[in-house]
Short mmCIF file of N, CA and C in Angstrom, two decimals:
data_model
loop_
_atom_site.label_atom_id
_atom_site.label_comp_id
_atom_site.label_asym_id
_atom_site.label_seq_id
_atom_site.Cartn_x
_atom_site.Cartn_y
_atom_site.Cartn_z
N UNK A 25 79.95 -37.36 -25.59
CA UNK A 25 79.82 -38.15 -24.51
C UNK A 25 80.24 -36.99 -23.54
N UNK A 26 81.10 -36.19 -23.44
CA UNK A 26 81.29 -35.32 -22.50
C UNK A 26 80.25 -34.31 -22.30
N UNK A 27 79.43 -34.06 -23.42
CA UNK A 27 78.38 -32.81 -23.15
C UNK A 27 77.23 -33.79 -22.33
N UNK A 28 76.95 -34.87 -22.84
CA UNK A 28 75.97 -35.45 -22.07
C UNK A 28 76.08 -35.57 -20.60
N UNK A 29 77.50 -36.07 -20.26
CA UNK A 29 77.57 -35.95 -18.91
C UNK A 29 77.57 -34.63 -18.24
N UNK A 30 78.13 -33.44 -18.89
CA UNK A 30 78.06 -32.16 -18.07
C UNK A 30 76.55 -32.02 -17.91
N UNK A 31 75.83 -32.15 -18.86
CA UNK A 31 74.35 -31.83 -18.96
C UNK A 31 73.55 -32.70 -17.59
N UNK A 32 73.91 -33.75 -17.52
CA UNK A 32 73.44 -34.69 -16.52
C UNK A 32 74.07 -33.99 -15.36
N UNK A 33 75.12 -33.71 -14.91
CA UNK A 33 75.77 -33.33 -13.82
C UNK A 33 74.81 -31.79 -13.30
N UNK A 34 74.48 -30.93 -14.50
CA UNK A 34 74.07 -29.61 -14.21
C UNK A 34 72.44 -30.08 -13.88
N UNK A 35 71.89 -31.10 -14.30
CA UNK A 35 70.55 -31.66 -14.16
C UNK A 35 70.47 -31.89 -12.74
N UNK A 36 71.18 -32.81 -12.18
CA UNK A 36 71.47 -33.25 -10.77
C UNK A 36 71.55 -32.23 -9.74
N UNK A 37 72.53 -31.27 -9.97
CA UNK A 37 72.61 -30.16 -9.17
C UNK A 37 71.32 -29.58 -9.15
N UNK A 38 70.74 -28.94 -10.12
CA UNK A 38 69.63 -28.25 -10.35
C UNK A 38 68.60 -28.81 -9.39
N UNK A 39 68.18 -30.26 -9.74
CA UNK A 39 67.23 -31.01 -8.87
C UNK A 39 67.51 -30.78 -7.49
N UNK A 40 68.72 -30.81 -7.02
CA UNK A 40 69.41 -31.20 -5.53
C UNK A 40 69.09 -29.69 -4.85
N UNK A 41 69.31 -28.26 -5.53
CA UNK A 41 68.92 -27.25 -5.02
C UNK A 41 67.47 -26.97 -4.95
N UNK A 42 66.64 -27.36 -6.04
CA UNK A 42 65.58 -26.85 -5.84
C UNK A 42 64.83 -27.57 -4.62
N UNK A 43 65.23 -28.97 -4.36
CA UNK A 43 64.44 -29.82 -3.35
C UNK A 43 65.10 -29.38 -1.95
N UNK A 44 66.23 -28.82 -2.13
CA UNK A 44 66.73 -28.22 -0.59
C UNK A 44 65.88 -26.71 -0.49
N UNK A 45 65.86 -25.86 -1.63
CA UNK A 45 64.72 -24.81 -1.30
C UNK A 45 63.71 -25.05 -0.86
N UNK A 46 63.09 -26.35 -1.30
CA UNK A 46 61.66 -26.36 -0.72
C UNK A 46 61.67 -27.00 0.67
N UNK A 47 62.50 -27.96 0.89
CA UNK A 47 62.71 -28.23 2.40
C UNK A 47 62.88 -26.79 3.15
N UNK A 48 63.45 -25.95 2.94
CA UNK A 48 63.92 -24.67 3.89
C UNK A 48 62.51 -24.00 3.90
N UNK A 49 62.01 -23.66 2.84
CA UNK A 49 60.69 -23.06 2.77
C UNK A 49 59.62 -23.70 3.65
N UNK A 50 59.52 -25.30 3.85
CA UNK A 50 58.64 -26.03 4.05
C UNK A 50 58.72 -25.97 5.77
N UNK A 51 60.31 -25.72 6.34
CA UNK A 51 60.48 -25.81 7.53
C UNK A 51 60.36 -24.42 8.02
N UNK A 52 60.50 -23.08 7.50
CA UNK A 52 60.34 -22.13 7.82
C UNK A 52 58.94 -21.53 8.30
N UNK A 53 58.12 -22.31 7.45
CA UNK A 53 56.77 -21.75 7.47
C UNK A 53 56.24 -22.22 8.81
N UNK A 54 56.45 -23.66 9.50
CA UNK A 54 55.56 -23.66 10.62
C UNK A 54 56.26 -22.95 11.90
N UNK A 55 57.56 -22.52 11.60
CA UNK A 55 58.32 -21.69 12.75
C UNK A 55 57.64 -20.24 13.01
N UNK A 56 56.77 -19.84 11.63
CA UNK A 56 56.71 -18.64 11.68
C UNK A 56 54.88 -18.54 11.91
N UNK A 57 54.31 -19.66 11.95
CA UNK A 57 52.85 -19.59 12.21
C UNK A 57 52.62 -19.49 13.60
N UNK A 58 53.16 -20.26 14.62
CA UNK A 58 52.90 -19.84 15.90
C UNK A 58 53.05 -18.47 16.37
N UNK A 59 54.24 -17.65 15.62
CA UNK A 59 54.28 -16.24 16.25
C UNK A 59 53.44 -15.41 15.40
N UNK A 60 52.92 -15.77 14.17
CA UNK A 60 51.94 -14.89 13.80
C UNK A 60 50.27 -15.09 14.12
N UNK A 61 50.34 -16.01 14.46
CA UNK A 61 48.93 -16.05 14.89
C UNK A 61 48.67 -16.04 16.60
N UNK A 62 48.13 -15.04 17.00
CA UNK A 62 47.85 -14.84 18.37
C UNK A 62 46.49 -15.21 18.81
N UNK A 63 46.10 -15.85 19.77
CA UNK A 63 44.96 -16.08 19.94
C UNK A 63 43.91 -14.61 20.23
N UNK A 64 42.52 -14.80 19.36
CA UNK A 64 41.67 -13.57 19.10
C UNK A 64 41.67 -13.08 20.60
N UNK A 65 41.49 -11.53 20.56
CA UNK A 65 41.10 -11.14 22.16
C UNK A 65 39.89 -11.43 22.47
N UNK A 66 38.93 -11.54 21.56
CA UNK A 66 37.46 -11.57 21.75
C UNK A 66 37.20 -12.78 21.02
N UNK A 67 36.25 -13.60 21.49
CA UNK A 67 35.53 -15.13 21.05
C UNK A 67 34.30 -14.69 20.30
N UNK A 68 33.78 -15.07 19.30
CA UNK A 68 32.64 -14.88 18.72
C UNK A 68 31.44 -15.84 19.12
N UNK A 69 30.35 -15.33 19.61
CA UNK A 69 29.53 -16.48 19.95
C UNK A 69 28.90 -17.31 19.19
N UNK A 70 28.97 -18.56 19.12
CA UNK A 70 28.64 -19.43 18.03
C UNK A 70 27.07 -18.98 17.87
N UNK A 71 26.55 -19.09 16.44
CA UNK A 71 25.18 -19.08 15.94
C UNK A 71 24.46 -20.06 16.54
N UNK A 72 23.25 -19.78 16.42
CA UNK A 72 22.30 -20.69 16.72
C UNK A 72 21.37 -21.11 15.58
N UNK A 73 21.51 -22.57 15.38
CA UNK A 73 20.75 -23.24 14.37
C UNK A 73 19.56 -23.52 14.87
N UNK A 74 18.39 -23.11 14.32
CA UNK A 74 17.03 -23.47 14.57
C UNK A 74 16.61 -24.86 13.87
N UNK A 75 15.76 -25.53 14.29
CA UNK A 75 15.22 -27.10 13.62
C UNK A 75 13.78 -26.95 13.95
N UNK A 76 12.89 -27.41 13.21
CA UNK A 76 11.49 -27.44 13.40
C UNK A 76 11.22 -28.16 14.88
N UNK A 77 12.00 -28.90 15.45
CA UNK A 77 11.75 -29.00 16.77
C UNK A 77 11.74 -27.89 17.92
N UNK A 78 12.82 -27.08 17.52
CA UNK A 78 13.27 -25.78 18.58
C UNK A 78 12.22 -24.68 18.39
N UNK A 79 11.22 -24.53 17.25
CA UNK A 79 10.53 -23.63 17.29
C UNK A 79 9.30 -23.57 18.07
N UNK A 80 8.68 -24.90 18.50
CA UNK A 80 7.42 -24.82 19.45
C UNK A 80 7.81 -24.55 20.67
N UNK A 81 9.19 -24.72 21.30
CA UNK A 81 9.62 -24.44 22.29
C UNK A 81 10.14 -23.52 22.78
N UNK A 82 10.39 -22.23 21.90
CA UNK A 82 10.69 -21.13 21.96
C UNK A 82 9.77 -19.92 22.65
N UNK A 83 10.54 -19.12 23.45
CA UNK A 83 9.70 -18.27 24.10
C UNK A 83 9.56 -17.07 23.01
N UNK A 84 8.31 -17.18 22.51
CA UNK A 84 7.68 -15.97 21.44
C UNK A 84 7.71 -16.42 20.39
N UNK A 85 7.59 -15.66 19.32
CA UNK A 85 7.71 -15.70 17.77
C UNK A 85 9.24 -15.74 17.49
N UNK A 86 9.33 -16.50 16.32
CA UNK A 86 10.79 -16.27 15.60
C UNK A 86 10.41 -15.62 14.15
N UNK A 87 11.31 -14.45 14.39
CA UNK A 87 10.92 -13.29 13.10
C UNK A 87 11.72 -13.90 11.83
N UNK A 88 11.33 -14.64 10.89
CA UNK A 88 11.83 -15.14 9.74
C UNK A 88 11.95 -13.75 8.50
N UNK A 89 11.38 -12.88 8.72
CA UNK A 89 11.45 -11.78 7.60
C UNK A 89 12.50 -10.92 8.21
N UNK A 90 12.71 -10.44 9.27
CA UNK A 90 13.65 -9.36 9.74
C UNK A 90 13.12 -8.58 10.82
N UNK A 91 13.69 -7.38 10.92
CA UNK A 91 13.32 -6.44 12.09
C UNK A 91 11.82 -5.95 11.92
N UNK A 92 11.20 -5.87 12.96
CA UNK A 92 9.73 -5.38 13.02
C UNK A 92 9.61 -4.08 12.63
N UNK A 93 10.44 -3.23 12.85
CA UNK A 93 10.46 -1.89 12.06
C UNK A 93 10.34 -1.64 10.92
N UNK A 94 10.79 -2.83 10.14
CA UNK A 94 10.78 -2.64 8.63
C UNK A 94 9.50 -3.18 8.02
N UNK A 95 8.74 -3.65 9.11
CA UNK A 95 7.69 -4.26 8.39
C UNK A 95 6.40 -3.30 7.41
N UNK A 96 5.90 -3.81 6.63
CA UNK A 96 4.86 -2.78 5.58
C UNK A 96 3.72 -2.55 6.70
N UNK A 97 3.23 -1.09 6.94
CA UNK A 97 2.08 -1.00 7.55
C UNK A 97 1.00 -1.50 7.00
N UNK A 98 0.05 -1.92 7.53
CA UNK A 98 -1.38 -2.53 6.89
C UNK A 98 -1.95 -1.21 6.32
N UNK A 99 -2.77 -1.56 5.11
CA UNK A 99 -3.57 -0.40 4.54
C UNK A 99 -4.81 -0.23 5.48
N UNK A 100 -5.10 0.91 5.13
CA UNK A 100 -6.36 1.38 5.86
C UNK A 100 -7.55 0.80 5.38
N UNK A 101 -8.43 0.32 6.21
CA UNK A 101 -9.40 -0.14 5.77
C UNK A 101 -10.77 0.76 5.46
N UNK A 102 -10.41 2.06 5.25
CA UNK A 102 -11.11 2.80 5.10
C UNK A 102 -11.80 2.82 3.34
N UNK A 103 -13.08 3.08 3.13
CA UNK A 103 -13.53 2.78 1.79
C UNK A 103 -13.04 3.71 0.93
N UNK A 104 -12.74 3.10 -0.43
CA UNK A 104 -12.10 3.73 -1.41
C UNK A 104 -13.29 4.68 -2.09
N UNK A 105 -13.13 6.11 -2.41
CA UNK A 105 -13.76 6.77 -3.18
C UNK A 105 -14.31 6.23 -4.63
N UNK A 106 -15.72 5.98 -4.70
CA UNK A 106 -16.36 5.41 -5.64
C UNK A 106 -16.40 6.17 -7.15
N UNK A 107 -15.88 7.27 -6.88
CA UNK A 107 -15.83 8.04 -8.21
C UNK A 107 -14.33 7.79 -8.90
N UNK A 108 -13.36 7.84 -7.74
CA UNK A 108 -12.14 7.34 -8.26
C UNK A 108 -11.93 6.07 -8.98
N UNK A 109 -12.73 4.77 -8.35
CA UNK A 109 -12.63 3.81 -8.87
C UNK A 109 -13.68 3.69 -10.20
N UNK A 110 -14.66 4.65 -10.33
CA UNK A 110 -15.17 4.40 -11.72
C UNK A 110 -14.53 5.44 -12.80
N UNK A 111 -13.65 5.87 -12.21
CA UNK A 111 -12.72 6.90 -13.60
C UNK A 111 -11.87 5.97 -13.85
N UNK A 112 -10.89 5.14 -12.98
CA UNK A 112 -10.22 4.08 -13.27
C UNK A 112 -10.60 3.15 -14.10
N UNK A 113 -11.68 2.60 -13.76
CA UNK A 113 -12.43 1.53 -14.48
C UNK A 113 -12.70 2.12 -16.10
N UNK A 114 -13.23 3.34 -15.94
CA UNK A 114 -13.39 4.03 -17.53
C UNK A 114 -12.24 3.84 -18.40
N UNK A 115 -10.97 4.55 -17.63
CA UNK A 115 -9.75 4.36 -18.46
C UNK A 115 -9.36 3.32 -18.43
N UNK A 116 -9.46 2.26 -17.75
CA UNK A 116 -8.97 0.96 -18.13
C UNK A 116 -9.88 0.35 -19.30
N UNK A 117 -11.22 0.37 -19.25
CA UNK A 117 -12.01 -0.06 -20.63
C UNK A 117 -11.57 0.77 -21.91
N UNK A 118 -11.15 1.93 -21.75
CA UNK A 118 -11.06 2.66 -22.86
C UNK A 118 -9.36 2.03 -23.46
N UNK A 119 -8.17 2.26 -22.78
CA UNK A 119 -7.19 1.62 -22.96
C UNK A 119 -7.30 -0.12 -23.57
N UNK A 120 -7.88 -0.92 -23.15
CA UNK A 120 -8.15 -2.33 -23.22
C UNK A 120 -9.09 -2.47 -24.78
N UNK A 121 -9.77 -1.28 -24.88
CA UNK A 121 -10.31 -1.29 -26.39
C UNK A 121 -9.54 -1.11 -27.18
N UNK A 122 -8.64 0.17 -26.98
CA UNK A 122 -7.53 0.42 -27.97
C UNK A 122 -6.59 -0.60 -28.25
N UNK A 123 -5.84 -1.64 -27.12
CA UNK A 123 -5.59 -2.62 -27.47
C UNK A 123 -5.93 -3.93 -28.58
N UNK A 124 -7.33 -3.95 -28.04
CA UNK A 124 -8.10 -4.89 -28.91
C UNK A 124 -8.36 -4.69 -30.30
N UNK A 125 -8.33 -3.05 -30.66
CA UNK A 125 -8.33 -2.66 -32.19
C UNK A 125 -6.99 -2.90 -32.43
N UNK A 126 -6.09 -2.76 -32.08
CA UNK A 126 -4.53 -2.88 -32.29
C UNK A 126 -4.31 -4.68 -32.45
N UNK A 127 -4.82 -5.42 -31.94
CA UNK A 127 -4.69 -6.93 -32.15
C UNK A 127 -5.50 -7.05 -33.51
N UNK A 128 -6.77 -6.37 -33.41
CA UNK A 128 -7.34 -6.92 -35.09
C UNK A 128 -6.73 -6.12 -35.89
N UNK A 129 -6.16 -5.11 -36.12
CA UNK A 129 -5.28 -4.71 -37.06
C UNK A 129 -4.08 -5.55 -37.64
N UNK A 130 -3.38 -5.94 -36.37
CA UNK A 130 -2.02 -7.32 -36.57
C UNK A 130 -2.51 -8.27 -37.25
N UNK A 131 -3.81 -8.44 -36.81
CA UNK A 131 -4.34 -9.72 -37.46
C UNK A 131 -4.68 -9.43 -39.14
N UNK A 132 -5.05 -8.34 -39.12
CA UNK A 132 -5.58 -8.04 -40.79
C UNK A 132 -4.05 -7.81 -41.51
N UNK A 133 -3.27 -7.39 -40.71
CA UNK A 133 -2.06 -6.98 -41.44
C UNK A 133 -1.20 -8.43 -41.91
N UNK A 134 -1.28 -9.25 -41.05
CA UNK A 134 -0.59 -10.44 -40.73
C UNK A 134 -1.54 -11.36 -42.10
N UNK A 135 -2.56 -11.44 -42.12
CA UNK A 135 -3.58 -12.14 -43.15
C UNK A 135 -3.25 -11.48 -44.36
N UNK A 136 -3.05 -10.20 -44.29
CA UNK A 136 -3.07 -9.52 -45.82
C UNK A 136 -1.48 -9.81 -46.35
N UNK A 137 -0.54 -9.95 -45.44
CA UNK A 137 0.84 -10.20 -46.12
C UNK A 137 1.02 -11.74 -46.23
N UNK A 138 0.37 -12.45 -45.65
CA UNK A 138 0.34 -13.90 -46.03
C UNK A 138 -0.59 -14.68 -47.25
N UNK A 139 -1.66 -13.42 -47.74
CA UNK A 139 -2.05 -13.69 -49.03
C UNK A 139 -3.63 -13.88 -48.52
N UNK A 140 -4.00 -13.88 -47.18
CA UNK A 140 -5.35 -14.30 -46.92
C UNK A 140 -6.39 -13.28 -46.90
N UNK A 141 -7.56 -13.57 -46.69
CA UNK A 141 -8.56 -12.43 -46.96
C UNK A 141 -8.34 -11.93 -45.27
N UNK A 142 -8.98 -10.80 -45.67
CA UNK A 142 -9.17 -9.68 -44.09
C UNK A 142 -10.53 -10.26 -43.45
N UNK A 143 -9.89 -9.79 -42.29
CA UNK A 143 -11.13 -10.48 -40.93
C UNK A 143 -12.16 -9.46 -40.97
N UNK A 144 -11.72 -8.06 -41.72
CA UNK A 144 -13.05 -7.15 -41.33
C UNK A 144 -14.07 -7.64 -42.44
N UNK A 145 -15.33 -7.07 -42.02
CA UNK A 145 -16.53 -7.44 -42.96
C UNK A 145 -16.63 -7.57 -44.38
N UNK A 146 -16.22 -6.39 -44.73
CA UNK A 146 -16.24 -6.20 -46.25
C UNK A 146 -14.77 -6.28 -46.99
N UNK A 147 -13.97 -6.60 -46.01
CA UNK A 147 -12.53 -6.72 -46.99
C UNK A 147 -11.96 -5.81 -47.20
N UNK A 148 -12.66 -4.46 -46.97
CA UNK A 148 -11.79 -3.17 -47.76
C UNK A 148 -12.09 -1.99 -46.52
N UNK A 149 -11.14 -1.14 -46.81
CA UNK A 149 -10.94 -0.03 -45.60
C UNK A 149 -11.43 1.21 -46.52
N UNK A 150 -12.62 1.50 -46.78
CA UNK A 150 -13.00 2.45 -47.61
C UNK A 150 -12.57 4.25 -46.96
N UNK A 151 -12.58 3.94 -45.64
CA UNK A 151 -12.26 5.30 -44.95
C UNK A 151 -10.73 5.36 -44.76
N UNK A 152 -9.93 4.66 -45.22
CA UNK A 152 -8.70 4.52 -45.07
C UNK A 152 -7.69 4.88 -46.44
N UNK A 153 -6.71 5.87 -46.41
CA UNK A 153 -5.99 5.87 -47.45
C UNK A 153 -4.96 4.79 -47.81
N UNK A 154 -4.48 4.99 -48.88
CA UNK A 154 -3.08 4.07 -49.39
C UNK A 154 -1.97 4.22 -48.38
N UNK A 155 -1.48 3.24 -47.99
CA UNK A 155 0.07 3.26 -47.24
C UNK A 155 0.89 2.91 -48.01
N UNK A 156 2.06 3.72 -48.01
CA UNK A 156 2.89 3.11 -48.81
C UNK A 156 4.22 2.61 -47.87
N UNK A 157 3.98 2.30 -46.55
CA UNK A 157 4.82 1.60 -45.51
C UNK A 157 4.88 0.27 -46.02
N UNK A 158 5.92 -0.51 -45.85
CA UNK A 158 5.84 -2.00 -45.97
C UNK A 158 5.01 -2.54 -44.58
N UNK A 159 4.49 -3.67 -45.09
CA UNK A 159 3.73 -4.33 -43.91
C UNK A 159 4.66 -4.42 -42.76
N UNK A 160 5.73 -4.82 -42.56
CA UNK A 160 6.68 -5.16 -41.43
C UNK A 160 6.83 -3.93 -40.78
N UNK A 161 6.92 -2.73 -41.04
CA UNK A 161 6.89 -1.49 -40.58
C UNK A 161 5.80 -0.95 -39.90
N UNK A 162 4.81 -1.23 -40.43
CA UNK A 162 3.39 -0.94 -39.97
C UNK A 162 2.88 -1.89 -38.78
N UNK A 163 3.22 -3.10 -39.09
CA UNK A 163 3.21 -4.11 -37.74
C UNK A 163 4.24 -3.86 -36.41
N UNK A 164 5.51 -3.41 -36.75
CA UNK A 164 6.17 -2.79 -35.89
C UNK A 164 5.83 -1.59 -35.04
N UNK A 165 5.15 -0.56 -35.82
CA UNK A 165 4.55 0.61 -35.06
C UNK A 165 3.43 0.03 -34.45
N UNK A 166 2.68 -0.91 -34.87
CA UNK A 166 1.40 -1.31 -33.88
C UNK A 166 1.69 -1.95 -32.85
N UNK A 167 2.68 -2.82 -32.81
CA UNK A 167 3.30 -3.30 -31.56
C UNK A 167 4.01 -2.75 -30.63
N UNK A 168 4.75 -1.65 -31.06
CA UNK A 168 4.93 -0.50 -30.33
C UNK A 168 4.12 0.05 -29.30
N UNK A 169 3.05 0.49 -30.29
CA UNK A 169 1.81 1.57 -29.47
C UNK A 169 0.94 0.18 -28.65
N UNK A 170 0.91 -0.79 -28.85
CA UNK A 170 0.06 -2.01 -28.07
C UNK A 170 1.11 -1.74 -26.81
N UNK A 171 2.70 -2.20 -26.89
CA UNK A 171 3.22 -1.88 -25.82
C UNK A 171 3.17 -0.82 -24.77
N UNK A 172 3.20 0.49 -25.46
CA UNK A 172 3.18 1.64 -24.95
C UNK A 172 1.67 1.73 -24.05
N UNK A 173 0.62 1.30 -24.75
CA UNK A 173 -0.60 0.80 -23.99
C UNK A 173 -0.89 0.07 -22.98
N UNK A 174 0.00 -1.03 -22.92
CA UNK A 174 -0.09 -2.02 -21.73
C UNK A 174 0.63 -1.40 -20.75
N UNK A 175 1.86 -0.46 -21.07
CA UNK A 175 2.58 -0.06 -19.95
C UNK A 175 1.72 1.17 -19.35
N UNK A 176 0.72 1.78 -19.96
CA UNK A 176 -0.44 2.71 -19.30
C UNK A 176 -1.39 1.84 -18.44
N UNK A 177 -1.24 0.93 -18.85
CA UNK A 177 -2.47 0.09 -18.07
C UNK A 177 -1.78 -0.39 -17.05
N UNK A 178 -0.64 -0.75 -16.86
CA UNK A 178 0.08 -1.25 -15.97
C UNK A 178 0.35 -0.32 -14.96
N UNK A 179 0.69 0.86 -15.31
CA UNK A 179 0.80 2.15 -14.29
C UNK A 179 -0.23 2.40 -13.91
N UNK A 180 -1.54 2.63 -14.42
CA UNK A 180 -2.99 2.83 -13.94
C UNK A 180 -3.42 1.72 -12.91
N UNK A 181 -3.32 0.30 -13.12
CA UNK A 181 -3.50 -0.79 -12.20
C UNK A 181 -2.29 -0.25 -10.76
N UNK A 182 -1.25 0.08 -11.06
CA UNK A 182 -0.26 0.15 -9.93
C UNK A 182 -0.35 1.40 -9.11
N UNK A 183 -1.05 2.41 -9.62
CA UNK A 183 -1.72 3.93 -8.99
C UNK A 183 -2.86 3.16 -8.34
N UNK A 184 -3.64 2.61 -8.80
CA UNK A 184 -5.04 2.04 -8.07
C UNK A 184 -4.68 1.59 -7.17
N UNK A 185 -3.73 0.62 -7.03
CA UNK A 185 -3.31 -0.37 -5.83
C UNK A 185 -2.71 0.10 -4.86
N UNK A 186 -1.97 1.35 -5.24
CA UNK A 186 -1.40 2.25 -3.93
C UNK A 186 -2.69 2.91 -3.13
N UNK A 187 -3.45 3.36 -3.78
CA UNK A 187 -4.71 3.91 -3.40
C UNK A 187 -5.50 3.28 -2.78
N UNK A 188 -5.26 2.05 -2.68
CA UNK A 188 -6.09 0.96 -1.57
C UNK A 188 -7.14 0.33 -2.46
N UNK A 189 -7.18 0.69 -3.91
CA UNK A 189 -8.18 0.04 -5.04
C UNK A 189 -7.69 -1.57 -4.96
N UNK A 190 -8.80 -2.54 -4.74
CA UNK A 190 -8.35 -3.96 -5.29
C UNK A 190 -9.09 -4.11 -6.54
N UNK A 191 -8.24 -4.91 -7.51
CA UNK A 191 -8.56 -5.43 -8.55
C UNK A 191 -9.87 -5.90 -8.84
N UNK A 192 -10.53 -6.70 -7.59
CA UNK A 192 -11.88 -7.14 -7.85
C UNK A 192 -12.67 -5.89 -8.16
N UNK A 193 -12.44 -4.59 -7.64
CA UNK A 193 -13.31 -3.48 -7.75
C UNK A 193 -13.16 -2.97 -9.23
N UNK A 194 -12.30 -3.43 -10.02
CA UNK A 194 -11.96 -2.80 -11.25
C UNK A 194 -12.52 -3.34 -12.70
N UNK A 195 -13.04 -4.64 -11.94
CA UNK A 195 -13.72 -5.59 -13.22
C UNK A 195 -15.14 -5.59 -13.09
#
């Protein structure tokens, strides 16, 4: 019994000390707040919140995009060189033809791997030699080649767009 009484006394004293410490912390913090927080030397101007009703009454336009200095300059309306457009169109046709050929080869390889007949006319490639690479490796190589061709097409279109050629002129 004496152990339990001693333990209860220690527990009561511990609770009393922790409560006293908390009350001292809470009473000390309000005193330090007024001394620490001095009024700011400069007050910030409140921001204006615009609504749809405010826009028609404003003097001038409201810039949604940002600084007018950063606006992109309009492209010049001078005509694009016809030879350049023809050259780009020819390169695009060549690249798109290569992509179409790769698509046909991929379909042939897929059909072959599934045991179906080839989509080519005779079903045999007389001008091709035997290839020891597995079908999956051949298909992966063709997909990589197709990806490279598509990136070349995108780069060519981007270059033409930067020079002022519209996409309707290339078709």
